[in-house]
């Protein structure tokens, strides 16, 4: 800015300005037999403009970034190109989400994993904390924690591998103690806490039914999927699964269970990272979906309502349900 200060801004360009064109099948006959195998360095460079339209002299050798891209950003920011110090670029699909299917029962969208869980959790938190009466009988602290970089390992300052969760619980516990130094205050608070690691889940694919274990085939519209894995790829235990299902049962909300086939690999979530790093009781769960990690994923419209209601029930009922449970340690 003119006064010498620096401002960090988030910019979203809603119109498509970049495209990564694939090679026509006529020039790559092996793609049908060998599969799509791009070179990540040379084959995935997005096209911004042609030199004919953009101008041969549009690239400024003194800048790290293409001048036409900087111009587009300056227009979005309503500033001069020279005022842009640096940027971090993320490319995503600009096509809007839509509802489809013969019965209008599907959501077709990019990044359902994991925007849907984030939306449902945040909405449930807001709707269960509208006024002081909602918290009159609450003995715990209701929270939502949204992390970045989950798909690349979570080892970042803003990822689940950071100390953010532990620090948040520590600071809240100390603040609520009003300066009194209780023995093991933070540690006891963590052990009494409960984490719902809400990611998405793999719904039974009608064209690949053999990829699911016979007795664990999550379906759309039939409830949040509770994930189990003996190798701790998911952090769910019998106790945490029971507690999460119990709050759903109290409200008549359906749930499902998922265990990966023994002859297949298993994905993971931030659940084991936080469970082992913080020491917090955890259940791994998620809304069932198809085409996970594709540019156009699919989930059921009904599952958004089910997830919202389940999270809402968790916020409102968990403390009382948890107090009734006695674990033989």
PDB file of C-alpha atoms in Angstrom:
ATOM      1  CA  UNK A   1       0.000   0.000   0.000  1.00  0.00           C
ATOM      2  CA  UNK A   2       1.024   3.630  -0.357  1.00  0.00           C
ATOM      3  CA  UNK A   3       1.704   3.938   3.372  1.00  0.00           C
ATOM      4  CA  UNK A   4       4.279   1.134   3.231  1.00  0.00           C
ATOM      5  CA  UNK A   5       2.184  -1.529   4.980  1.00  0.00           C
ATOM      6  CA  UNK A   6       1.652  -5.034   3.562  1.00  0.00           C
ATOM      7  CA  UNK A   7      -1.707  -6.806   3.346  1.00  0.00           C
ATOM      8  CA  UNK A   8      -2.256 -10.545   2.830  1.00  0.00           C
ATOM      9  CA  UNK A   9      -5.362 -11.153   0.685  1.00  0.00           C
ATOM     10  CA  UNK A  10      -7.269 -14.224  -0.490  1.00  0.00           C
ATOM     11  CA  UNK A  11      -8.316 -14.009  -4.141  1.00  0.00           C
ATOM     12  CA  UNK A  12     -10.671 -16.337  -6.015  1.00  0.00           C
ATOM     13  CA  UNK A  13     -10.965 -15.876  -9.771  1.00  0.00           C
ATOM     14  CA  UNK A  14     -14.365 -17.377 -10.580  1.00  0.00           C
ATOM     15  CA  UNK A  15     -13.955 -17.530 -14.354  1.00  0.00           C
ATOM     16  CA  UNK A  16     -11.737 -20.227 -15.915  1.00  0.00           C
ATOM     17  CA  UNK A  17      -8.354 -18.719 -16.823  1.00  0.00           C
ATOM     18  CA  UNK A  18      -6.181 -21.839 -16.904  1.00  0.00           C
ATOM     19  CA  UNK A  19      -6.596 -25.225 -18.558  1.00  0.00           C
ATOM     20  CA  UNK A  20      -4.437 -28.349 -18.669  1.00  0.00           C
ATOM     21  CA  UNK A  21      -5.333 -29.948 -22.024  1.00  0.00           C
ATOM     22  CA  UNK A  22      -4.792 -33.683 -22.354  1.00  0.00           C
ATOM     23  CA  UNK A  23      -3.205 -35.173 -25.444  1.00  0.00           C
ATOM     24  CA  UNK A  24      -5.725 -36.323 -28.062  1.00  0.00           C
ATOM     25  CA  UNK A  25      -6.144 -40.096 -28.127  1.00  0.00           C
ATOM     26  CA  UNK A  26      -5.127 -40.071 -31.811  1.00  0.00           C
ATOM     27  CA  UNK A  27      -1.646 -39.021 -30.689  1.00  0.00           C
ATOM     28  CA  UNK A  28      -1.501 -41.429 -27.749  1.00  0.00           C
ATOM     29  CA  UNK A  29      -2.978 -44.766 -28.789  1.00  0.00           C
ATOM     30  CA  UNK A  30      -1.546 -46.562 -25.772  1.00  0.00           C
ATOM     31  CA  UNK A  31      -3.653 -44.644 -23.249  1.00  0.00           C
ATOM     32  CA  UNK A  32      -6.508 -47.180 -23.470  1.00  0.00           C
ATOM     33  CA  UNK A  33      -4.225 -50.155 -22.840  1.00  0.00           C
ATOM     34  CA  UNK A  34      -1.536 -48.690 -20.580  1.00  0.00           C
ATOM     35  CA  UNK A  35      -3.623 -46.065 -18.805  1.00  0.00           C
ATOM     36  CA  UNK A  36      -3.129 -42.330 -18.383  1.00  0.00           C
ATOM     37  CA  UNK A  37       0.472 -41.864 -17.260  1.00  0.00           C
ATOM     38  CA  UNK A  38       1.455 -38.192 -17.494  1.00  0.00           C
ATOM     39  CA  UNK A  39       4.902 -36.857 -16.727  1.00  0.00           C
ATOM     40  CA  UNK A  40       4.197 -34.614 -13.755  1.00  0.00           C
ATOM     41  CA  UNK A  41       6.925 -32.178 -14.775  1.00  0.00           C
ATOM     42  CA  UNK A  42       6.247 -31.711 -18.480  1.00  0.00           C
ATOM     43  CA  UNK A  43       2.637 -32.770 -19.141  1.00  0.00           C
ATOM     44  CA  UNK A  44       0.708 -30.834 -16.486  1.00  0.00           C
ATOM     45  CA  UNK A  45       1.648 -27.237 -17.271  1.00  0.00           C
ATOM     46  CA  UNK A  46      -1.575 -25.168 -17.562  1.00  0.00           C
ATOM     47  CA  UNK A  47      -2.245 -22.965 -20.583  1.00  0.00           C
ATOM     48  CA  UNK A  48      -2.901 -19.320 -19.708  1.00  0.00           C
ATOM     49  CA  UNK A  49      -2.867 -17.598 -23.127  1.00  0.00           C
ATOM     50  CA  UNK A  50      -1.223 -17.667 -26.553  1.00  0.00           C
ATOM     51  CA  UNK A  51       1.584 -15.310 -27.475  1.00  0.00           C
ATOM     52  CA  UNK A  52      -0.493 -14.125 -30.439  1.00  0.00           C
ATOM     53  CA  UNK A  53      -3.211 -12.738 -28.191  1.00  0.00           C
ATOM     54  CA  UNK A  54      -1.133 -12.026 -25.104  1.00  0.00           C
ATOM     55  CA  UNK A  55       1.847 -10.476 -26.844  1.00  0.00           C
ATOM     56  CA  UNK A  56       5.341 -11.820 -27.343  1.00  0.00           C
ATOM     57  CA  UNK A  57       6.769  -9.342 -24.859  1.00  0.00           C
ATOM     58  CA  UNK A  58       4.295 -10.079 -22.084  1.00  0.00           C
ATOM     59  CA  UNK A  59       6.770 -12.106 -20.017  1.00  0.00           C
ATOM     60  CA  UNK A  60       8.774  -9.896 -17.698  1.00  0.00           C
ATOM     61  CA  UNK A  61      12.123 -11.570 -17.081  1.00  0.00           C
ATOM     62  CA  UNK A  62      12.515  -9.619 -13.840  1.00  0.00           C
ATOM     63  CA  UNK A  63       9.343 -11.187 -12.354  1.00  0.00           C
ATOM     64  CA  UNK A  64       8.866 -14.726 -11.058  1.00  0.00           C
ATOM     65  CA  UNK A  65       5.316 -14.759 -12.403  1.00  0.00           C
ATOM     66  CA  UNK A  66       3.759 -14.210 -15.815  1.00  0.00           C
ATOM     67  CA  UNK A  67       2.778 -10.592 -16.306  1.00  0.00           C
ATOM     68  CA  UNK A  68      -0.652 -11.515 -17.733  1.00  0.00           C
ATOM     69  CA  UNK A  69      -1.427 -13.503 -14.591  1.00  0.00           C
ATOM     70  CA  UNK A  70      -0.303 -10.590 -12.440  1.00  0.00           C
ATOM     71  CA  UNK A  71      -2.527  -8.299 -14.472  1.00  0.00           C
ATOM     72  CA  UNK A  72      -5.537 -10.544 -13.851  1.00  0.00           C
ATOM     73  CA  UNK A  73      -4.807 -10.571 -10.132  1.00  0.00           C
ATOM     74  CA  UNK A  74      -4.344  -6.821 -10.004  1.00  0.00           C
ATOM     75  CA  UNK A  75      -7.778  -6.411 -11.594  1.00  0.00           C
ATOM     76  CA  UNK A  76      -9.314  -8.672  -8.952  1.00  0.00           C
ATOM     77  CA  UNK A  77      -7.524  -6.802  -6.167  1.00  0.00           C
ATOM     78  CA  UNK A  78      -8.071  -3.354  -7.663  1.00  0.00           C
ATOM     79  CA  UNK A  79      -4.400  -2.511  -7.305  1.00  0.00           C
ATOM     80  CA  UNK A  80      -1.338  -1.931  -9.455  1.00  0.00           C
ATOM     81  CA  UNK A  81       0.767  -4.880 -10.630  1.00  0.00           C
ATOM     82  CA  UNK A  82       3.776  -3.366  -8.896  1.00  0.00           C
ATOM     83  CA  UNK A  83       1.931  -3.566  -5.574  1.00  0.00           C
ATOM     84  CA  UNK A  84       1.778  -7.391  -5.704  1.00  0.00           C
ATOM     85  CA  UNK A  85       4.786  -8.603  -3.732  1.00  0.00           C
ATOM     86  CA  UNK A  86       4.291 -12.348  -4.237  1.00  0.00           C
ATOM     87  CA  UNK A  87       1.625 -14.987  -4.520  1.00  0.00           C
ATOM     88  CA  UNK A  88       0.761 -18.647  -3.970  1.00  0.00           C
ATOM     89  CA  UNK A  89      -1.313 -20.116  -6.781  1.00  0.00           C
ATOM     90  CA  UNK A  90      -3.782 -22.984  -6.429  1.00  0.00           C
ATOM     91  CA  UNK A  91      -5.712 -24.240  -9.449  1.00  0.00           C
ATOM     92  CA  UNK A  92      -9.213 -25.673  -9.049  1.00  0.00           C
ATOM     93  CA  UNK A  93     -12.265 -26.492 -11.144  1.00  0.00           C
ATOM     94  CA  UNK A  94     -14.489 -23.445 -11.641  1.00  0.00           C
ATOM     95  CA  UNK A  95     -17.596 -25.354 -12.734  1.00  0.00           C
ATOM     96  CA  UNK A  96     -20.342 -24.795 -10.134  1.00  0.00           C
ATOM     97  CA  UNK A  97     -21.723 -27.669  -8.109  1.00  0.00           C
ATOM     98  CA  UNK A  98     -25.153 -28.972  -9.037  1.00  0.00           C
ATOM     99  CA  UNK A  99     -27.885 -31.335  -7.899  1.00  0.00           C
ATOM    100  CA  UNK A 100     -28.662 -34.204 -10.264  1.00  0.00           C
ATOM    101  CA  UNK A 101     -30.066 -37.662 -10.742  1.00  0.00           C
ATOM    102  CA  UNK A 102     -33.558 -38.644 -11.854  1.00  0.00           C
ATOM    103  CA  UNK A 103     -34.804 -37.958  -8.321  1.00  0.00           C
ATOM    104  CA  UNK A 104     -32.579 -34.927  -7.709  1.00  0.00           C
ATOM    105  CA  UNK A 105     -30.813 -36.931  -4.991  1.00  0.00           C
ATOM    106  CA  UNK A 106     -27.138 -36.458  -5.866  1.00  0.00           C
ATOM    107  CA  UNK A 107     -24.695 -33.600  -5.362  1.00  0.00           C
ATOM    108  CA  UNK A 108     -22.130 -33.386  -8.165  1.00  0.00           C
ATOM    109  CA  UNK A 109     -19.248 -31.208  -7.051  1.00  0.00           C
ATOM    110  CA  UNK A 110     -15.534 -30.834  -6.741  1.00  0.00           C
ATOM    111  CA  UNK A 111     -13.911 -31.004  -3.295  1.00  0.00           C
ATOM    112  CA  UNK A 112     -16.821 -32.639  -1.476  1.00  0.00           C
ATOM    113  CA  UNK A 113     -13.920 -34.279   0.327  1.00  0.00           C
ATOM    114  CA  UNK A 114     -13.838 -32.542   2.715  1.00  0.00           C
ATOM    115  CA  UNK A 115     -15.909 -29.379   2.359  1.00  0.00           C
ATOM    116  CA  UNK A 116     -19.133 -31.243   3.147  1.00  0.00           C
ATOM    117  CA  UNK A 117     -17.956 -32.415   6.567  1.00  0.00           C
ATOM    118  CA  UNK A 118     -16.544 -28.964   7.304  1.00  0.00           C
ATOM    119  CA  UNK A 119     -19.836 -27.295   6.383  1.00  0.00           C
ATOM    120  CA  UNK A 120     -21.977 -29.698   8.410  1.00  0.00           C
ATOM    121  CA  UNK A 121     -19.742 -29.425  11.476  1.00  0.00           C
ATOM    122  CA  UNK A 122     -19.618 -25.631  11.419  1.00  0.00           C
ATOM    123  CA  UNK A 123     -23.343 -25.303  10.769  1.00  0.00           C
ATOM    124  CA  UNK A 124     -24.129 -27.697  13.625  1.00  0.00           C
ATOM    125  CA  UNK A 125     -21.863 -25.785  16.016  1.00  0.00           C
ATOM    126  CA  UNK A 126     -23.460 -22.450  15.159  1.00  0.00           C
ATOM    127  CA  UNK A 127     -26.998 -23.809  15.442  1.00  0.00           C
ATOM    128  CA  UNK A 128     -26.355 -25.374  18.860  1.00  0.00           C
ATOM    129  CA  UNK A 129     -24.801 -22.232  20.321  1.00  0.00           C
ATOM    130  CA  UNK A 130     -27.283 -19.562  19.282  1.00  0.00           C
ATOM    131  CA  UNK A 131     -27.888 -18.249  22.793  1.00  0.00           C
ATOM    132  CA  UNK A 132     -26.829 -18.835  26.380  1.00  0.00           C
ATOM    133  CA  UNK A 133     -29.744 -21.192  27.014  1.00  0.00           C
ATOM    134  CA  UNK A 134     -28.221 -23.684  24.555  1.00  0.00           C
ATOM    135  CA  UNK A 135     -25.189 -24.005  26.824  1.00  0.00           C
ATOM    136  CA  UNK A 136     -26.901 -23.795  30.206  1.00  0.00           C
ATOM    137  CA  UNK A 137     -26.330 -27.483  31.017  1.00  0.00           C
ATOM    138  CA  UNK A 138     -23.121 -27.943  29.003  1.00  0.00           C
ATOM    139  CA  UNK A 139     -20.133 -29.211  30.980  1.00  0.00           C
ATOM    140  CA  UNK A 140     -17.710 -29.268  28.056  1.00  0.00           C
ATOM    141  CA  UNK A 141     -16.424 -26.866  25.407  1.00  0.00           C
ATOM    142  CA  UNK A 142     -17.883 -27.245  21.910  1.00  0.00           C
ATOM    143  CA  UNK A 143     -15.370 -26.752  19.114  1.00  0.00           C
ATOM    144  CA  UNK A 144     -14.734 -27.200  15.401  1.00  0.00           C
ATOM    145  CA  UNK A 145     -11.153 -27.636  14.177  1.00  0.00           C
ATOM    146  CA  UNK A 146     -10.538 -27.242  10.444  1.00  0.00           C
ATOM    147  CA  UNK A 147      -7.058 -28.150   9.186  1.00  0.00           C
ATOM    148  CA  UNK A 148      -5.199 -27.666   5.912  1.00  0.00           C
ATOM    149  CA  UNK A 149      -2.887 -29.996   3.984  1.00  0.00           C
ATOM    150  CA  UNK A 150      -4.577 -33.273   4.966  1.00  0.00           C
ATOM    151  CA  UNK A 151      -4.094 -34.778   1.509  1.00  0.00           C
ATOM    152  CA  UNK A 152      -0.326 -34.209   1.598  1.00  0.00           C
ATOM    153  CA  UNK A 153       0.444 -35.502   5.072  1.00  0.00           C
ATOM    154  CA  UNK A 154      -0.748 -32.757   7.472  1.00  0.00           C
ATOM    155  CA  UNK A 155       2.831 -31.835   8.427  1.00  0.00           C
ATOM    156  CA  UNK A 156       2.537 -28.065   8.226  1.00  0.00           C
ATOM    157  CA  UNK A 157       1.971 -25.145  10.585  1.00  0.00           C
ATOM    158  CA  UNK A 158      -1.715 -25.240   9.668  1.00  0.00           C
ATOM    159  CA  UNK A 159      -2.048 -29.022   9.415  1.00  0.00           C
ATOM    160  CA  UNK A 160      -3.225 -31.609  11.928  1.00  0.00           C
ATOM    161  CA  UNK A 161       0.397 -32.581  12.552  1.00  0.00           C
ATOM    162  CA  UNK A 162       1.054 -29.161  14.090  1.00  0.00           C
ATOM    163  CA  UNK A 163       0.623 -28.445  17.819  1.00  0.00           C
ATOM    164  CA  UNK A 164      -2.474 -26.308  17.110  1.00  0.00           C
ATOM    165  CA  UNK A 165      -4.978 -28.729  18.656  1.00  0.00           C
ATOM    166  CA  UNK A 166      -2.911 -29.322  21.800  1.00  0.00           C
ATOM    167  CA  UNK A 167      -2.245 -25.613  22.202  1.00  0.00           C
ATOM    168  CA  UNK A 168      -5.938 -24.750  21.812  1.00  0.00           C
ATOM    169  CA  UNK A 169      -7.010 -27.247  24.477  1.00  0.00           C
ATOM    170  CA  UNK A 170      -4.190 -26.092  26.752  1.00  0.00           C
ATOM    171  CA  UNK A 171      -5.044 -22.406  26.481  1.00  0.00           C
ATOM    172  CA  UNK A 172      -8.783 -22.974  26.919  1.00  0.00           C
ATOM    173  CA  UNK A 173      -8.243 -25.196  29.965  1.00  0.00           C
ATOM    174  CA  UNK A 174      -5.968 -22.681  31.642  1.00  0.00           C
ATOM    175  CA  UNK A 175      -8.312 -19.801  30.898  1.00  0.00           C
ATOM    176  CA  UNK A 176     -11.328 -21.608  32.355  1.00  0.00           C
ATOM    177  CA  UNK A 177      -9.371 -22.516  35.498  1.00  0.00           C
ATOM    178  CA  UNK A 178      -9.121 -18.765  36.239  1.00  0.00           C
ATOM    179  CA  UNK A 179      -5.450 -18.951  37.120  1.00  0.00           C
ATOM    180  CA  UNK A 180      -5.724 -21.814  39.615  1.00  0.00           C
ATOM    181  CA  UNK A 181      -2.966 -24.378  39.060  1.00  0.00           C
ATOM    182  CA  UNK A 182      -4.747 -27.727  39.165  1.00  0.00           C
ATOM    183  CA  UNK A 183      -2.585 -30.852  39.004  1.00  0.00           C
ATOM    184  CA  UNK A 184      -2.585 -32.276  35.477  1.00  0.00           C
ATOM    185  CA  UNK A 185      -5.148 -29.725  34.301  1.00  0.00           C
ATOM    186  CA  UNK A 186      -4.345 -29.906  30.600  1.00  0.00           C
ATOM    187  CA  UNK A 187      -3.700 -33.646  30.571  1.00  0.00           C
ATOM    188  CA  UNK A 188      -6.995 -34.377  32.331  1.00  0.00           C
ATOM    189  CA  UNK A 189      -8.851 -32.061  29.956  1.00  0.00           C
ATOM    190  CA  UNK A 190      -7.417 -33.903  26.967  1.00  0.00           C
ATOM    191  CA  UNK A 191      -8.366 -37.315  28.377  1.00  0.00           C
ATOM    192  CA  UNK A 192     -11.929 -36.157  28.934  1.00  0.00           C
ATOM    193  CA  UNK A 193     -12.187 -34.682  25.449  1.00  0.00           C
ATOM    194  CA  UNK A 194     -13.545 -36.399  22.362  1.00  0.00           C
ATOM    195  CA  UNK A 195     -12.670 -35.860  18.697  1.00  0.00           C
ATOM    196  CA  UNK A 196     -14.966 -36.620  15.774  1.00  0.00           C
ATOM    197  CA  UNK A 197     -12.562 -36.961  12.856  1.00  0.00           C
ATOM    198  CA  UNK A 198     -15.043 -36.282  10.073  1.00  0.00           C
ATOM    199  CA  UNK A 199     -13.684 -37.016   6.611  1.00  0.00           C
ATOM    200  CA  UNK A 200     -15.573 -38.596   3.717  1.00  0.00           C
ATOM    201  CA  UNK A 201     -16.100 -42.346   3.216  1.00  0.00           C
ATOM    202  CA  UNK A 202     -16.217 -44.718   0.258  1.00  0.00           C
ATOM    203  CA  UNK A 203     -19.783 -45.603  -0.689  1.00  0.00           C
ATOM    204  CA  UNK A 204     -20.489 -48.924  -2.378  1.00  0.00           C
ATOM    205  CA  UNK A 205     -19.852 -48.417  -6.094  1.00  0.00           C
ATOM    206  CA  UNK A 206     -22.474 -50.224  -8.213  1.00  0.00           C
ATOM    207  CA  UNK A 207     -19.897 -50.987 -10.907  1.00  0.00           C
ATOM    208  CA  UNK A 208     -17.175 -52.147  -8.490  1.00  0.00           C
ATOM    209  CA  UNK A 209     -19.059 -53.902  -5.702  1.00  0.00           C
ATOM    210  CA  UNK A 210     -16.192 -56.399  -5.311  1.00  0.00           C
ATOM    211  CA  UNK A 211     -13.992 -53.617  -3.876  1.00  0.00           C
ATOM    212  CA  UNK A 212     -15.979 -53.674  -0.629  1.00  0.00           C
ATOM    213  CA  UNK A 213     -16.044 -56.289   2.103  1.00  0.00           C
ATOM    214  CA  UNK A 214     -19.284 -58.277   1.924  1.00  0.00           C
ATOM    215  CA  UNK A 215     -20.650 -57.080   5.266  1.00  0.00           C
ATOM    216  CA  UNK A 216     -19.404 -53.491   5.124  1.00  0.00           C
ATOM    217  CA  UNK A 217     -20.938 -51.758   2.124  1.00  0.00           C
ATOM    218  CA  UNK A 218     -21.876 -48.141   2.946  1.00  0.00           C
ATOM    219  CA  UNK A 219     -24.681 -46.709   0.868  1.00  0.00           C
ATOM    220  CA  UNK A 220     -25.831 -43.189   0.058  1.00  0.00           C
ATOM    221  CA  UNK A 221     -28.670 -41.755   2.180  1.00  0.00           C
ATOM    222  CA  UNK A 222     -28.168 -44.317   4.968  1.00  0.00           C
ATOM    223  CA  UNK A 223     -26.128 -42.407   7.499  1.00  0.00           C
ATOM    224  CA  UNK A 224     -22.624 -41.402   8.483  1.00  0.00           C
ATOM    225  CA  UNK A 225     -20.065 -44.180   8.066  1.00  0.00           C
ATOM    226  CA  UNK A 226     -17.984 -45.105  11.127  1.00  0.00           C
ATOM    227  CA  UNK A 227     -14.580 -46.366   9.976  1.00  0.00           C
ATOM    228  CA  UNK A 228     -12.641 -49.163  11.656  1.00  0.00           C
ATOM    229  CA  UNK A 229      -9.112 -50.453  10.997  1.00  0.00           C
ATOM    230  CA  UNK A 230      -7.049 -52.859  13.111  1.00  0.00           C
ATOM    231  CA  UNK A 231      -3.809 -51.292  11.851  1.00  0.00           C
ATOM    232  CA  UNK A 232      -4.868 -47.899  13.228  1.00  0.00           C
ATOM    233  CA  UNK A 233      -5.279 -46.260   9.846  1.00  0.00           C
ATOM    234  CA  UNK A 234      -8.473 -45.042  11.502  1.00  0.00           C
ATOM    235  CA  UNK A 235      -8.499 -44.091  15.181  1.00  0.00           C
ATOM    236  CA  UNK A 236     -11.919 -45.536  16.020  1.00  0.00           C
ATOM    237  CA  UNK A 237     -12.182 -47.868  19.019  1.00  0.00           C
ATOM    238  CA  UNK A 238     -15.143 -49.909  20.231  1.00  0.00           C
ATOM    239  CA  UNK A 239     -15.756 -47.308  22.940  1.00  0.00           C
ATOM    240  CA  UNK A 240     -15.564 -44.238  20.727  1.00  0.00           C
ATOM    241  CA  UNK A 241     -17.753 -45.891  18.075  1.00  0.00           C
ATOM    242  CA  UNK A 242     -20.347 -46.727  20.735  1.00  0.00           C
ATOM    243  CA  UNK A 243     -20.457 -43.168  22.073  1.00  0.00           C
ATOM    244  CA  UNK A 244     -20.844 -41.674  18.617  1.00  0.00           C
ATOM    245  CA  UNK A 245     -23.558 -44.151  17.671  1.00  0.00           C
ATOM    246  CA  UNK A 246     -25.338 -43.658  20.987  1.00  0.00           C
ATOM    247  CA  UNK A 247     -25.937 -39.941  20.413  1.00  0.00           C
ATOM    248  CA  UNK A 248     -27.310 -40.837  16.972  1.00  0.00           C
ATOM    249  CA  UNK A 249     -29.549 -43.571  18.390  1.00  0.00           C
ATOM    250  CA  UNK A 250     -31.027 -41.094  20.866  1.00  0.00           C
ATOM    251  CA  UNK A 251     -32.251 -38.969  17.950  1.00  0.00           C
ATOM    252  CA  UNK A 252     -33.185 -41.827  15.602  1.00  0.00           C
ATOM    253  CA  UNK A 253     -30.306 -41.057  13.232  1.00  0.00           C
ATOM    254  CA  UNK A 254     -28.956 -43.986  11.144  1.00  0.00           C
ATOM    255  CA  UNK A 255     -25.261 -44.949  11.081  1.00  0.00           C
ATOM    256  CA  UNK A 256     -23.157 -47.364   9.038  1.00  0.00           C
ATOM    257  CA  UNK A 257     -19.868 -49.207   9.579  1.00  0.00           C
ATOM    258  CA  UNK A 258     -16.907 -49.657   7.253  1.00  0.00           C
ATOM    259  CA  UNK A 259     -13.959 -52.034   7.331  1.00  0.00           C
ATOM    260  CA  UNK A 260     -11.720 -52.283   4.278  1.00  0.00           C
ATOM    261  CA  UNK A 261     -11.192 -55.685   2.670  1.00  0.00           C
ATOM    262  CA  UNK A 262      -8.241 -57.590   4.114  1.00  0.00           C
ATOM    263  CA  UNK A 263      -6.695 -57.936   0.665  1.00  0.00           C
ATOM    264  CA  UNK A 264      -6.773 -54.203  -0.067  1.00  0.00           C
ATOM    265  CA  UNK A 265      -4.894 -51.174   1.207  1.00  0.00           C
ATOM    266  CA  UNK A 266      -6.579 -48.618   3.422  1.00  0.00           C
ATOM    267  CA  UNK A 267      -6.535 -44.837   3.332  1.00  0.00           C
ATOM    268  CA  UNK A 268      -6.214 -42.743   6.458  1.00  0.00           C
ATOM    269  CA  UNK A 269      -7.312 -39.456   7.997  1.00  0.00           C
ATOM    270  CA  UNK A 270      -6.121 -36.892  10.509  1.00  0.00           C
ATOM    271  CA  UNK A 271      -7.771 -39.020  13.195  1.00  0.00           C
ATOM    272  CA  UNK A 272      -4.714 -41.192  13.985  1.00  0.00           C
ATOM    273  CA  UNK A 273      -2.434 -38.134  13.791  1.00  0.00           C
ATOM    274  CA  UNK A 274      -4.410 -36.266  16.450  1.00  0.00           C
ATOM    275  CA  UNK A 275      -5.228 -39.328  18.536  1.00  0.00           C
ATOM    276  CA  UNK A 276      -1.557 -40.259  18.859  1.00  0.00           C
ATOM    277  CA  UNK A 277      -0.153 -36.727  18.915  1.00  0.00           C
ATOM    278  CA  UNK A 278      -2.582 -35.207  21.399  1.00  0.00           C
ATOM    279  CA  UNK A 279      -3.856 -38.306  23.224  1.00  0.00           C
ATOM    280  CA  UNK A 280      -7.525 -37.583  22.601  1.00  0.00           C
ATOM    281  CA  UNK A 281     -10.314 -40.153  22.234  1.00  0.00           C
ATOM    282  CA  UNK A 282     -11.252 -40.278  18.556  1.00  0.00           C
ATOM    283  CA  UNK A 283     -13.840 -41.724  16.225  1.00  0.00           C
ATOM    284  CA  UNK A 284     -13.227 -41.661  12.462  1.00  0.00           C
ATOM    285  CA  UNK A 285     -16.325 -41.198  10.356  1.00  0.00           C
ATOM    286  CA  UNK A 286     -17.545 -39.691   7.112  1.00  0.00           C
ATOM    287  CA  UNK A 287     -20.355 -39.134   4.658  1.00  0.00           C
ATOM    288  CA  UNK A 288     -20.419 -41.881   1.964  1.00  0.00           C
ATOM    289  CA  UNK A 289     -19.473 -40.682  -1.505  1.00  0.00           C
ATOM    290  CA  UNK A 290     -18.437 -41.889  -4.954  1.00  0.00           C
ATOM    291  CA  UNK A 291     -15.517 -40.759  -7.130  1.00  0.00           C
ATOM    292  CA  UNK A 292     -13.411 -39.545  -4.206  1.00  0.00           C
ATOM    293  CA  UNK A 293     -10.548 -37.258  -5.298  1.00  0.00           C
ATOM    294  CA  UNK A 294     -11.934 -36.830  -8.804  1.00  0.00           C
ATOM    295  CA  UNK A 295     -12.683 -33.378 -10.179  1.00  0.00           C
ATOM    296  CA  UNK A 296     -16.419 -34.152  -9.872  1.00  0.00           C
ATOM    297  CA  UNK A 297     -17.323 -36.149  -6.770  1.00  0.00           C
ATOM    298  CA  UNK A 298     -20.767 -37.507  -5.847  1.00  0.00           C
ATOM    299  CA  UNK A 299     -22.667 -37.720  -2.572  1.00  0.00           C
ATOM    300  CA  UNK A 300     -26.326 -37.907  -1.593  1.00  0.00           C
ATOM    301  CA  UNK A 301     -28.375 -34.846  -0.758  1.00  0.00           C
ATOM    302  CA  UNK A 302     -29.935 -36.683   2.164  1.00  0.00           C
ATOM    303  CA  UNK A 303     -26.540 -37.429   3.667  1.00  0.00           C
ATOM    304  CA  UNK A 304     -25.855 -33.733   4.203  1.00  0.00           C
ATOM    305  CA  UNK A 305     -28.958 -33.460   6.380  1.00  0.00           C
ATOM    306  CA  UNK A 306     -28.127 -36.701   8.196  1.00  0.00           C
ATOM    307  CA  UNK A 307     -24.579 -35.529   8.879  1.00  0.00           C
ATOM    308  CA  UNK A 308     -25.739 -32.123  10.108  1.00  0.00           C
ATOM    309  CA  UNK A 309     -28.289 -33.690  12.447  1.00  0.00           C
ATOM    310  CA  UNK A 310     -25.755 -36.219  13.742  1.00  0.00           C
ATOM    311  CA  UNK A 311     -23.201 -33.510  14.508  1.00  0.00           C
ATOM    312  CA  UNK A 312     -25.914 -31.408  16.115  1.00  0.00           C
ATOM    313  CA  UNK A 313     -26.913 -34.355  18.300  1.00  0.00           C
ATOM    314  CA  UNK A 314     -23.261 -34.870  19.221  1.00  0.00           C
ATOM    315  CA  UNK A 315     -22.883 -31.296  20.437  1.00  0.00           C
ATOM    316  CA  UNK A 316     -26.108 -31.400  22.415  1.00  0.00           C
ATOM    317  CA  UNK A 317     -25.970 -34.906  23.905  1.00  0.00           C
ATOM    318  CA  UNK A 318     -22.372 -36.088  24.111  1.00  0.00           C
ATOM    319  CA  UNK A 319     -21.542 -34.693  27.549  1.00  0.00           C
ATOM    320  CA  UNK A 320     -24.492 -36.426  29.209  1.00  0.00           C
ATOM    321  CA  UNK A 321     -23.962 -39.696  27.315  1.00  0.00           C
ATOM    322  CA  UNK A 322     -20.265 -39.721  28.148  1.00  0.00           C
ATOM    323  CA  UNK A 323     -20.971 -39.294  31.870  1.00  0.00           C
ATOM    324  CA  UNK A 324     -23.085 -42.463  31.854  1.00  0.00           C
ATOM    325  CA  UNK A 325     -20.291 -44.601  30.400  1.00  0.00           C
ATOM    326  CA  UNK A 326     -18.049 -46.565  32.750  1.00  0.00           C
ATOM    327  CA  UNK A 327     -15.018 -48.096  31.026  1.00  0.00           C
ATOM    328  CA  UNK A 328     -13.355 -51.073  32.704  1.00  0.00           C
ATOM    329  CA  UNK A 329      -9.733 -49.972  32.454  1.00  0.00           C
TER     330      UNK A 329
END
